[in-house]
Amino acid sequence: MAASIANQVDLFVPGRLCLFGEHSDWAGLHRVMNADVPSGQALVTGIDQGIYATAKESSRFILHNTSPELAEGWVDLDSEMSLERLKEIAESSGYFSYVAGVALYMNEHYNIGGLEITITKMDLPQKSGLSSSAAICVLIARAFNQIYGLNLNTIGEMRVAYYGERKTSSRCGRLDQACAFGKSPVLMTFDGEEIGVSRLIVKESLYWVVANLNASKDTIRILSDLNHCYPFPQNEVERNVHDALGADNQKIVAEAIRLIREGDAETLGQLLTRAQQVFDEKVAPASPDELSSPALHRILNDPKVGALSFGGKGVGSQGDGSVQFLARSKEDQRKLVDYLNENGLEAYAFTIPEKHRVRKAVIPVAGFGTRLYPMTRVIKKEFLPVFDSDGTVKPLILKLFEELIDSGIEEICLIVGSKDEITQYKKAFFDPVSDEHRSKLPLEFLDMENRIQAIGRRLVYKVQEHKLGFGHAVYQSREFCGDDPVLLMLGDTLYRSETKKPCAAQLIERYEEAGKPMIAIQEIPAARSGSFGVLAGSWVDDARKLMKAERFVEKPSPAVAQNELSMPIEGGGRAVYGVLGQYILTPEIFHELGQLIRNEKTQHGEFQLTDAYAAAIENPGLYCAVLDGRMFDLGNVQAYKESFTVFE
Ligand code: UTP
């Protein structure tokens, strides 16, 4: 199908800050020449400040500005979309060289027209180690991608931004484009030419401060001095640089990931200080003129700053450019910004919000339920009565809501089939029963009545106007999910945990360890593989409870399931693993769903969620968790019958 052209898109790309692992991006590249160089690793985060713009199709390449921040002396760029003209601007080292570099790269590699871009807001300080140049390059790459429907994923956009910027005199590194991941902190790995990216789990919000030292540094000189130590170190000084950017850095980064996940801001701040010490001891001697950094050390050693922060270090290429601190609290963050500004620095606050828990869930309930016809003419299958272990009988969906609340979920998005269904759900879970009925309820049911209404207040609704499949239904929740990891549960399935922890809570716990899109799986009889999505890959742990997926096949035949997709199990033998009906959705999955829908890639006329997860196997990686529990697909008559006995 031809690439679809969007009319106008709104864009935001933040600046980025390297928290740990600066310089390890280009160092890791030297693995191409010297396999003893360890891979580079860096923790990078988008910040609150960034560039906002709108973009639309044009035959030319035009850049306007309406943001007050850039208004002074602004003259629009208006160029032909020709290779010669864009090359000239890119190589001019003028203000528009970066944007022209990206347009040039696009023009060389894709069959596209031009763009008319308007920058509407720019609150990102320039030239302060926050990669404003990479942010504008990612923004231009994304504008081309979205307007011309090029189907690039985030790593693809980063690549275009990188090669576009390299067409100018700038020598940006590979970690600068991490801003393409928005405000989420990520781990980037640099192994030769290969880069990998995975999101971090943040247990508690982290209150960061970054400040421009208003001193001077020569980044090109720093890079040139340090690059002299590669690929093969010749002396003690150079060996130290290899250690610091290699093994030492890997250790520090691994510890930082753990501390961020555990929410230990105090030790994380101390780790910033330790990372600076390693840098001073082992890297600075290779570029002593630029990296002795007196202004940086003055502020790092300021006792007032020490009282407000847990620790700090230099930024980007280091030297007397910018400094970053981890403040002790939100209040101290504000005080630190004020203090630094009063002392002639330009300071900014940004917060890395907690992303530790999966707080939201999505349940699609818009399907008709053909298999339960004619019952579904009258009752939605999500309202089927089920027995609970406390002796009550309740609608299936209420049991699911309870499982979610017990697993720490705070907001639930229901994907319904029509506005009428919203009314139906509100009546069932939000409106109180009449006073007359209420007066008849025994005490324990009154209690339940209050709990049901509390659940009702946590529900939000999205309508799936056209029934275009499960994947399409899930896609309707993209705005509700935003950048967060979200639990997805089937609306017609009952889950029975074999431990005290509900299945949803088990899955959330496993996600918090892996930080990647995830699917709950269960062992299934190979003979029933035709009713399941089947996953195969390699076990990550000895207990064989976590699998890194390599294949995801929808409803394979029993022969294919047994011969090609079965996995080794403990005590010998093999087993087939099918989807248990609970998933962790991440922004990457929504990206893939968007691509499927834009490209009209259906199976039997429906957009399949399986296709989106299968695409995630390559990048960013897909994990599967074997839970201690079973599922009953109540949309199927046999399983509905069976559930009666199991829940007795
Ligand atoms: P099913 O695959 O069971 O489809 O949906 P269905 O249409 O509900 O039922 P059958 O197969 O015709 O009997 C799995 C989940 O996805 C929802 C369903 O409500 C169910 O929770 N779904 C499915 C939607 O919300 N929209 C769709 O277009 C399809």
XYZ file of C-alpha atoms and ligand atoms in Angstrom:
677
model
C 0.000 0.000 0.000
C 1.283 3.539 -0.750
C 2.570 5.534 2.201
C -0.274 7.527 3.695
C 0.159 11.271 4.004
C -0.998 12.998 7.176
C -2.191 16.601 6.870
C -0.611 18.220 9.868
C 1.127 16.802 12.919
C 2.021 18.233 16.316
C 5.453 17.334 17.602
C 7.379 17.601 20.850
C 10.947 16.463 21.367
C 12.644 17.112 24.701
C 16.273 17.830 25.389
C 18.248 14.923 26.783
C 20.658 14.553 29.624
C 23.197 11.792 30.056
C 23.002 10.724 33.700
C 25.827 8.170 33.541
C 28.139 6.836 30.834
C 29.095 9.920 28.828
C 31.735 9.230 26.143
C 30.957 5.503 26.207
C 28.971 5.820 22.942
C 31.963 6.578 20.731
C 34.229 4.388 22.899
C 31.891 1.421 22.262
C 32.139 2.129 18.525
C 35.852 1.249 18.712
C 34.855 -2.375 19.286
C 34.761 -2.538 15.496
C 38.580 -2.285 15.569
C 39.440 -3.713 18.986
C 37.220 -6.462 20.374
C 38.764 -5.953 23.849
C 37.012 -2.599 24.194
C 33.906 -3.291 26.321
C 30.554 -2.168 24.928
C 29.469 1.332 25.898
C 26.515 1.852 28.220
C 24.799 5.081 29.141
C 21.717 6.096 31.077
C 20.009 8.922 29.273
C 16.780 10.729 29.976
C 14.597 13.217 28.191
C 14.004 16.334 30.290
C 10.938 18.518 30.780
C 12.165 21.246 28.415
C 12.115 20.759 24.680
C 10.997 21.878 21.237
C 7.347 22.043 20.166
C 6.363 22.318 16.520
C 3.722 21.622 13.911
C 4.542 20.207 10.482
C 2.702 19.832 7.202
C 3.489 18.749 3.681
C 5.055 21.226 1.266
C 7.007 21.094 -1.969
C 9.749 23.182 -0.292
C 11.645 22.906 2.989
C 10.421 25.739 5.191
C 11.030 26.530 8.858
C 8.967 29.245 10.570
C 9.015 30.253 14.184
C 6.248 31.638 16.387
C 7.932 30.887 19.719
C 8.914 33.976 21.698
C 12.118 32.249 22.819
C 13.581 32.235 19.288
C 11.885 35.385 17.992
C 14.875 37.713 18.258
C 16.554 38.083 14.902
C 14.689 35.070 13.445
C 14.542 34.894 9.642
C 12.586 31.980 8.124
C 14.375 29.233 6.270
C 12.785 28.682 2.872
C 14.725 26.321 0.659
C 14.141 24.230 -2.420
C 13.997 20.531 -1.575
C 17.028 19.918 -3.792
C 20.136 17.943 -2.835
C 22.504 20.764 -3.897
C 20.755 23.511 -1.958
C 20.240 21.416 1.218
C 23.888 20.297 1.108
C 25.000 23.899 0.836
C 22.964 24.901 3.917
C 24.014 21.796 5.897
C 27.682 22.530 5.303
C 27.361 26.267 5.966
C 27.631 25.847 9.770
C 24.829 28.441 9.935
C 21.823 28.271 12.239
C 19.853 25.987 9.911
C 22.651 23.566 9.108
C 21.270 20.763 11.342
C 17.729 20.844 10.002
C 19.054 20.996 6.447
C 21.364 18.032 7.212
C 18.370 15.895 8.166
C 16.322 17.061 5.172
C 19.300 16.257 2.955
C 19.628 12.752 4.414
C 15.880 12.186 3.944
C 16.000 13.462 0.389
C 18.904 11.143 -0.421
C 17.298 8.017 1.039
C 13.520 8.355 0.711
C 11.070 9.267 -1.960
C 9.559 12.309 -0.257
C 8.610 15.923 -0.808
C 9.304 18.871 1.463
C 7.913 20.114 4.756
C 6.624 23.297 6.260
C 7.513 23.304 9.948
C 6.573 25.907 12.527
C 8.383 25.944 15.858
C 5.726 27.018 18.336
C 7.653 26.805 21.614
C 11.270 26.222 22.547
C 12.103 26.184 26.237
C 15.252 24.123 25.828
C 18.445 25.997 26.612
C 20.896 25.830 23.700
C 24.575 24.908 23.998
C 24.336 23.562 27.536
C 24.935 19.861 27.076
C 21.223 19.096 26.681
C 21.488 18.265 22.995
C 19.222 20.903 21.559
C 20.832 20.069 18.207
C 19.878 16.374 18.463
C 16.352 17.380 19.565
C 15.768 19.512 16.465
C 17.255 16.768 14.264
C 14.941 14.130 15.788
C 12.021 16.517 15.384
C 12.716 16.985 11.653
C 13.215 13.222 11.170
C 9.924 12.540 12.968
C 8.093 15.179 10.935
C 9.171 13.524 7.658
C 8.336 10.105 9.098
C 4.832 11.081 10.181
C 3.864 13.321 7.275
C 5.043 10.833 4.642
C 4.068 7.675 6.567
C 7.581 6.202 6.346
C 6.984 3.645 9.119
C 10.263 4.367 10.884
C 10.284 3.293 14.500
C 12.001 5.346 17.203
C 15.424 3.804 16.567
C 14.913 4.507 12.853
C 14.178 8.171 13.597
C 17.274 8.315 15.808
C 19.386 6.933 12.994
C 18.096 9.536 10.513
C 18.714 12.319 13.059
C 22.248 11.046 13.694
C 23.278 10.728 10.063
C 21.543 14.021 9.257
C 23.498 15.854 11.938
C 26.723 14.178 10.815
C 26.223 15.829 7.418
C 27.008 19.132 9.127
C 30.228 20.094 10.875
C 28.782 18.729 14.176
C 30.379 15.551 15.560
C 27.397 14.423 17.643
C 27.485 11.034 19.349
C 25.002 8.177 19.219
C 23.510 8.872 22.644
C 22.386 12.395 21.797
C 19.327 11.152 19.929
C 17.933 9.382 23.012
C 15.578 12.375 23.192
C 13.573 10.467 20.562
C 12.296 8.322 23.452
C 10.558 11.324 24.999
C 10.940 11.895 28.697
C 11.502 8.254 29.625
C 14.929 7.397 31.000
C 16.586 4.654 28.966
C 19.655 2.451 28.998
C 21.526 2.747 25.720
C 24.177 0.217 24.754
C 26.795 0.770 22.086
C 28.369 -2.317 20.633
C 30.329 -1.362 17.529
C 27.789 -0.003 15.068
C 24.868 -1.569 16.947
C 22.837 0.410 19.456
C 20.292 -1.026 21.878
C 17.738 0.849 23.953
C 15.602 -0.255 26.902
C 13.441 1.761 29.262
C 14.228 1.983 32.952
C 11.868 1.368 35.817
C 11.801 4.301 38.213
C 10.422 3.455 41.638
C 10.403 6.946 43.135
C 10.439 10.321 41.399
C 13.926 11.796 41.082
C 14.387 15.550 41.399
C 17.227 16.577 39.127
C 18.837 19.978 38.584
C 21.042 20.830 35.649
C 22.942 24.098 35.287
C 25.077 25.796 32.703
C 28.348 26.797 34.390
C 28.695 29.803 32.083
C 32.387 28.998 31.808
C 34.063 27.722 28.669
C 35.090 24.403 27.244
C 36.293 23.012 23.975
C 34.312 19.848 23.213
C 36.173 19.144 19.980
C 39.493 19.194 21.840
C 38.139 16.866 24.577
C 36.879 14.393 22.000
C 40.082 14.536 20.038
C 42.275 13.972 23.142
C 40.177 11.059 24.369
C 39.862 9.478 20.941
C 43.659 9.346 20.799
C 43.471 6.624 23.451
C 41.574 4.345 21.013
C 41.364 1.757 19.635
C 44.555 0.343 21.288
C 45.862 1.960 24.493
C 49.586 2.702 24.379
C 50.388 3.695 27.959
C 49.057 3.870 31.508
C 47.025 7.060 30.942
C 45.312 5.550 27.919
C 44.688 2.231 29.662
C 42.965 4.143 32.452
C 40.638 5.816 29.952
C 39.729 2.378 28.570
C 38.991 1.135 32.091
C 36.917 4.144 33.062
C 34.769 4.192 29.918
C 34.646 0.391 29.798
C 34.508 -1.939 32.803
C 34.203 0.810 35.466
C 31.401 2.448 33.550
C 29.514 -0.825 33.093
C 29.650 -1.424 36.841
C 28.451 2.085 37.667
C 25.625 1.912 35.140
C 24.434 -1.473 36.438
C 24.379 -0.091 39.969
C 22.537 3.044 38.859
C 19.840 0.948 37.137
C 19.345 -1.024 40.348
C 19.188 2.093 42.539
C 16.701 3.793 40.196
C 14.558 0.649 40.220
C 14.716 0.416 44.013
C 14.071 4.131 44.491
C 17.271 4.749 46.495
C 17.898 8.388 45.547
C 20.458 8.957 48.282
C 22.846 6.220 47.102
C 22.181 7.195 43.496
C 23.312 10.749 44.264
C 26.457 9.378 45.907
C 27.022 7.296 42.780
C 26.963 10.488 40.669
C 29.764 11.823 42.848
C 31.678 8.544 42.602
C 31.320 8.504 38.812
C 32.828 12.008 38.738
C 35.734 10.815 40.898
C 36.438 7.946 38.493
C 36.298 10.408 35.611
C 38.687 12.833 37.331
C 41.103 10.089 38.256
C 41.163 8.056 35.076
C 39.858 10.149 32.171
C 40.829 13.759 32.926
C 44.611 13.074 32.736
C 44.172 12.302 29.021
C 42.901 15.856 28.382
C 44.226 17.828 31.353
C 43.752 21.316 29.908
C 40.068 20.797 29.231
C 39.075 18.340 31.946
C 40.595 19.791 35.091
C 37.322 21.799 35.064
C 37.843 24.316 37.910
C 34.374 25.862 37.619
C 32.731 22.435 37.734
C 34.663 21.347 40.822
C 34.045 24.629 42.616
C 30.304 24.119 42.399
C 30.461 20.369 43.099
C 32.336 21.155 46.328
C 30.073 24.024 47.420
C 28.733 23.055 50.886
C 25.376 24.771 50.301
C 24.914 22.652 47.162
C 25.908 19.588 49.188
C 23.199 20.346 51.730
C 20.520 20.443 49.026
C 21.661 17.509 46.882
C 22.696 13.881 47.304
C 25.514 14.311 44.784
C 26.425 15.628 41.364
C 28.704 15.400 38.360
C 29.565 16.999 35.046
C 27.394 16.745 31.944
C 27.957 15.502 28.396
C 31.545 15.651 27.266
C 32.304 16.987 30.778
C 34.727 19.940 31.247
C 33.447 23.341 32.333
C 30.166 23.070 30.396
C 27.253 22.044 32.604
C 26.681 20.309 35.905
C 23.915 18.026 37.172
C 22.707 17.289 40.679
C 20.204 14.955 42.263
C 18.309 17.108 44.772
C 17.275 15.696 48.145
C 13.578 16.513 47.605
C 11.230 18.504 45.412
C 11.591 21.425 47.789
C 15.402 21.209 47.716
C 15.277 21.026 43.929
C 13.600 24.446 43.853
C 16.018 25.878 46.421
C 18.998 24.535 44.494
C 17.794 26.075 41.220
C 17.377 29.445 42.989
C 20.781 29.207 44.665
C 22.590 28.354 41.420
C 20.812 31.106 39.504
C 21.713 33.621 42.211
C 25.333 32.564 41.783
C 25.506 33.364 38.101
C 24.694 29.904 36.684
C 21.675 29.128 34.524
C 19.865 26.346 36.334
C 16.847 24.239 35.342
C 14.831 21.703 37.262
C 13.501 18.527 35.773
C 11.890 15.558 37.384
C 12.141 11.945 36.326
C 8.670 10.754 37.310
C 8.172 7.424 39.019
C 7.421 4.689 36.545
C 7.829 1.826 38.910
C 4.368 0.444 39.068
C 1.988 -0.438 36.399
C -0.829 1.837 37.569
C -3.222 1.600 34.646
C -5.094 -1.200 32.958
C -7.057 -1.616 29.752
C -9.882 -4.109 29.170
C -11.426 -4.327 25.699
C -15.072 -5.360 25.912
C -16.350 -4.259 22.510
C -16.458 -7.712 20.876
C -19.848 -9.190 20.058
C -19.176 -12.659 21.418
C -20.263 -14.743 18.453
C -19.368 -17.983 20.194
C -21.932 -17.318 22.925
C -24.801 -16.402 20.579
C -27.735 -16.179 21.241
C -26.953 -15.311 24.876
C -24.963 -12.274 23.645
C -28.125 -10.902 21.968
C -29.282 -10.172 25.499
C -26.292 -10.034 27.836
C -22.757 -8.901 27.116
C -20.414 -11.795 27.862
C -18.468 -9.626 30.353
C -21.622 -9.651 32.502
C -21.795 -13.459 32.663
C -22.345 -14.606 36.246
C -19.358 -16.353 37.822
C -18.940 -17.966 41.225
C -16.363 -16.569 43.588
C -14.469 -18.354 46.343
C -16.305 -16.252 49.005
C -19.576 -17.892 47.989
C -20.934 -14.888 46.068
C -21.968 -14.775 42.459
C -20.877 -11.742 40.457
C -20.552 -10.490 36.895
C -17.262 -11.633 35.335
C -16.070 -8.090 34.747
C -16.428 -7.219 38.443
C -14.146 -10.123 39.303
C -11.606 -8.702 36.825
C -11.894 -5.204 38.331
C -11.250 -6.684 41.779
C -8.176 -8.538 40.542
C -6.831 -5.295 39.098
C -7.454 -3.249 42.247
C -5.836 -6.011 44.341
C -2.814 -5.763 42.039
C -2.335 -2.022 42.631
C -4.111 -0.701 39.521
C -5.572 2.788 39.970
C -7.243 3.555 36.623
C -9.044 1.193 34.268
C -9.919 1.995 30.658
C -12.767 -0.012 29.148
C -12.910 -0.185 25.377
C -16.640 -0.380 24.694
C -18.582 -0.897 21.488
C -20.911 2.113 21.685
C -21.942 5.087 23.787
C -24.942 3.062 24.994
C -22.562 0.586 26.568
C -20.976 3.396 28.583
C -24.400 4.105 30.050
C -24.791 0.407 30.779
C -21.453 0.246 32.637
C -22.150 3.436 34.563
C -25.475 2.077 35.669
C -23.862 -1.181 36.765
C -20.793 0.153 38.568
C -21.208 3.847 39.275
C -24.846 4.592 40.090
C -25.969 3.547 43.567
C -28.727 0.948 43.865
C -32.055 2.522 44.830
C -32.656 3.297 48.515
C -35.365 0.673 48.509
C -32.971 -2.051 47.338
C -30.149 -0.777 49.512
C -32.252 -1.123 52.636
C -32.577 -4.846 51.904
C -28.808 -5.502 51.643
C -27.088 -7.237 54.568
C -24.058 -5.514 56.071
C -21.392 -7.351 54.061
C -23.214 -6.542 50.808
C -23.435 -2.869 51.793
C -19.703 -2.982 52.116
C -19.400 -4.510 48.687
C -21.799 -1.859 47.329
C -19.388 0.871 48.492
C -16.434 -0.962 46.963
C -18.249 -1.342 43.633
C -18.942 2.387 43.474
C -15.306 3.119 44.348
C -14.298 0.903 41.412
C -16.784 2.737 39.183
C -14.993 6.003 39.923
C -11.767 4.527 38.534
C -13.299 3.594 35.170
C -12.773 5.578 31.987
C -14.217 4.666 28.582
C -13.170 4.714 24.954
C -15.519 3.725 22.169
C -14.329 1.405 19.404
C -16.587 2.680 16.626
C -15.838 -0.115 14.153
C -15.186 -3.664 15.275
C -11.878 -4.140 13.521
C -10.368 -6.657 15.911
C -8.619 -6.991 19.239
C -5.516 -5.015 18.169
C -7.710 -2.186 16.904
C -9.673 -2.178 20.164
C -6.464 -1.906 22.194
C -5.238 0.930 19.959
C -8.199 3.055 21.073
C -6.548 3.328 24.502
C -3.315 4.916 23.213
C -4.000 8.347 24.731
C -5.079 6.827 28.051
C -1.831 4.818 28.187
C 0.479 7.628 27.011
C 4.091 6.822 27.865
C 3.228 4.467 30.726
C 3.458 0.699 30.895
C -0.121 -0.601 31.154
C -1.660 -3.955 31.992
C -3.982 -5.362 29.352
C -6.532 -7.986 30.284
C -9.111 -9.763 28.144
C -12.645 -8.849 29.106
C -14.058 -12.342 28.667
C -11.481 -14.317 30.601
C -11.384 -15.457 34.183
C -8.028 -15.905 35.897
C -7.391 -18.207 38.806
C -4.143 -17.725 40.674
C -2.555 -20.702 42.396
C -0.909 -18.465 44.981
C -2.195 -15.630 47.182
C -1.004 -13.134 44.563
C -3.455 -12.480 41.708
C -2.174 -13.281 38.202
C -2.118 -9.550 37.324
C 0.107 -8.769 40.333
C 2.476 -11.598 39.374
C 2.777 -10.229 35.842
C 3.392 -6.670 37.056
C 6.150 -7.940 39.332
C 7.839 -9.761 36.460
C 7.545 -6.665 34.254
C 9.274 -4.581 36.885
C 12.283 -6.883 36.626
C 12.506 -6.916 32.825
C 11.197 -3.471 31.797
C 10.177 -4.705 28.319
C 6.838 -5.505 26.668
C 5.616 -8.702 28.272
C 2.996 -11.417 27.847
C 1.733 -13.843 30.475
C 1.926 -17.426 29.213
C 0.826 -20.850 30.382
C 1.612 -24.401 29.391
C -1.087 -25.670 27.015
C -1.767 -29.087 25.466
C -0.249 -29.072 21.954
C -3.539 -30.460 20.655
C -5.255 -27.142 21.624
C -2.650 -24.836 20.036
C -5.180 -23.882 17.343
C -7.042 -21.751 19.920
C -3.986 -19.843 21.234
C -1.207 -17.458 20.349
C 1.876 -19.628 20.929
C 5.233 -18.250 22.077
C 8.689 -19.791 21.899
C 12.177 -18.518 22.663
C 14.854 -19.071 25.272
C 14.545 -19.305 29.044
C 16.136 -16.440 30.932
C 16.096 -18.008 34.409
C 16.884 -21.431 35.826
C 13.348 -21.820 37.159
C 12.081 -21.493 33.549
C 9.520 -18.866 34.438
C 10.795 -16.049 32.228
C 11.301 -16.467 28.498
C 12.828 -14.122 25.947
C 10.549 -14.584 22.970
C 11.900 -15.447 19.560
C 8.667 -16.507 17.833
C 5.016 -15.650 18.297
C 2.595 -17.592 16.110
C -1.179 -17.112 16.192
C -3.149 -20.369 16.366
C -0.519 -22.786 14.950
C -1.452 -26.373 14.094
C -0.629 -28.956 16.813
C 2.165 -30.369 14.615
C 3.834 -26.957 14.194
C 3.352 -26.221 17.901
C 4.930 -29.510 18.973
C 7.760 -29.655 16.418
C 8.759 -26.011 16.037
C 7.489 -24.102 19.033
C 7.811 -26.390 22.046
C 10.228 -25.480 24.829
C 12.374 -27.673 27.108
C 10.920 -28.089 30.585
C 12.337 -29.039 33.931
C 12.913 -32.763 34.364
C 13.216 -33.268 30.583
C 10.528 -33.270 27.918
C 9.026 -30.328 26.081
C 5.924 -28.173 26.450
C 3.983 -25.683 24.365
C 3.257 -22.234 25.830
C 0.206 -20.180 24.919
C -0.975 -16.686 25.820
C -2.738 -16.420 29.183
C -4.705 -13.316 28.212
C -2.751 -10.715 30.187
C -0.151 -8.436 28.664
C 2.004 -5.433 29.496
C 1.521 -2.752 26.873
C 4.358 -0.273 26.313
C 4.670 2.683 23.918
C 6.515 0.414 21.460
C 3.428 -1.787 21.125
C 1.254 1.234 20.350
C 3.819 2.311 17.790
C 3.566 -1.083 16.081
C -0.243 -1.075 16.259
C -0.233 2.375 14.657
C 1.927 1.059 11.815
C -0.406 -1.926 11.257
C -3.450 0.314 11.156
C -1.876 2.956 8.911
C -0.678 0.241 6.520
C -4.007 -1.617 6.720
C -2.249 -4.877 7.655
C -5.062 -7.132 8.791
C -5.583 -10.853 9.204
C -9.074 -12.019 8.229
C -10.103 -8.341 8.174
C -8.981 -7.680 11.785
C -5.981 -5.879 13.270
C -4.191 -8.397 15.459
C -2.390 -7.564 18.659
C -0.176 -10.597 18.006
C 1.384 -8.828 15.005
C 2.342 -5.824 17.128
C 3.963 -7.995 19.822
C 5.674 -10.136 17.167
C 7.265 -6.967 15.735
C 8.539 -6.093 19.227
C 10.567 -9.333 19.357
C 13.301 -7.702 17.252
C 13.170 -4.386 19.006
C 12.911 -3.610 21.906
C 12.608 -7.323 22.787
C 9.631 -9.271 24.135
C 9.490 -11.243 27.381
C 6.999 -13.871 28.534
C 6.235 -14.771 32.127
C 4.890 -18.155 33.219
C 2.473 -17.303 36.025
C 1.223 -19.507 38.816
C -2.329 -19.541 37.578
C -4.825 -20.635 34.944
C -7.182 -18.838 32.597
C -10.717 -19.663 31.479
C -11.860 -18.089 28.216
C -15.508 -17.686 29.142
C -16.297 -16.565 25.602
C -16.201 -20.291 24.884
C -19.092 -22.460 26.114
C -16.936 -25.360 27.310
C -14.588 -23.189 29.388
C -17.567 -21.375 30.918
C -18.973 -24.699 32.079
C -15.583 -25.761 33.459
C -15.128 -22.529 35.426
C -18.184 -23.401 37.533
C -16.438 -26.364 39.102
C -13.045 -24.731 39.552
C -14.347 -21.709 41.445
C -16.719 -23.611 43.674
P -12.582 -12.306 21.105
O -11.417 -12.720 20.298
O -13.134 -13.268 22.075
O -13.711 -11.761 20.102
O -12.145 -10.961 21.864
P -15.249 -11.499 20.372
O -15.774 -10.802 19.182
O -15.458 -10.788 21.669
O -15.866 -12.924 20.581
P -16.088 -14.132 19.519
O -14.707 -14.636 19.204
O -16.777 -13.505 18.366
O -16.910 -15.121 20.225
C -11.210 -10.891 22.920
C -11.440 -9.600 23.674
O -11.304 -8.473 22.808
C -12.505 -7.713 22.751
C -13.580 -8.638 23.252
O -14.644 -7.931 23.851
C -12.832 -9.524 24.248
O -12.707 -8.927 25.509
N -12.679 -7.188 21.361
C -12.565 -8.041 20.299
C -12.981 -5.882 21.159
O -13.067 -5.091 22.134
N -13.127 -5.398 19.891
C -12.994 -6.210 18.802
O -13.136 -5.711 17.659
C -12.728 -7.563 19.021
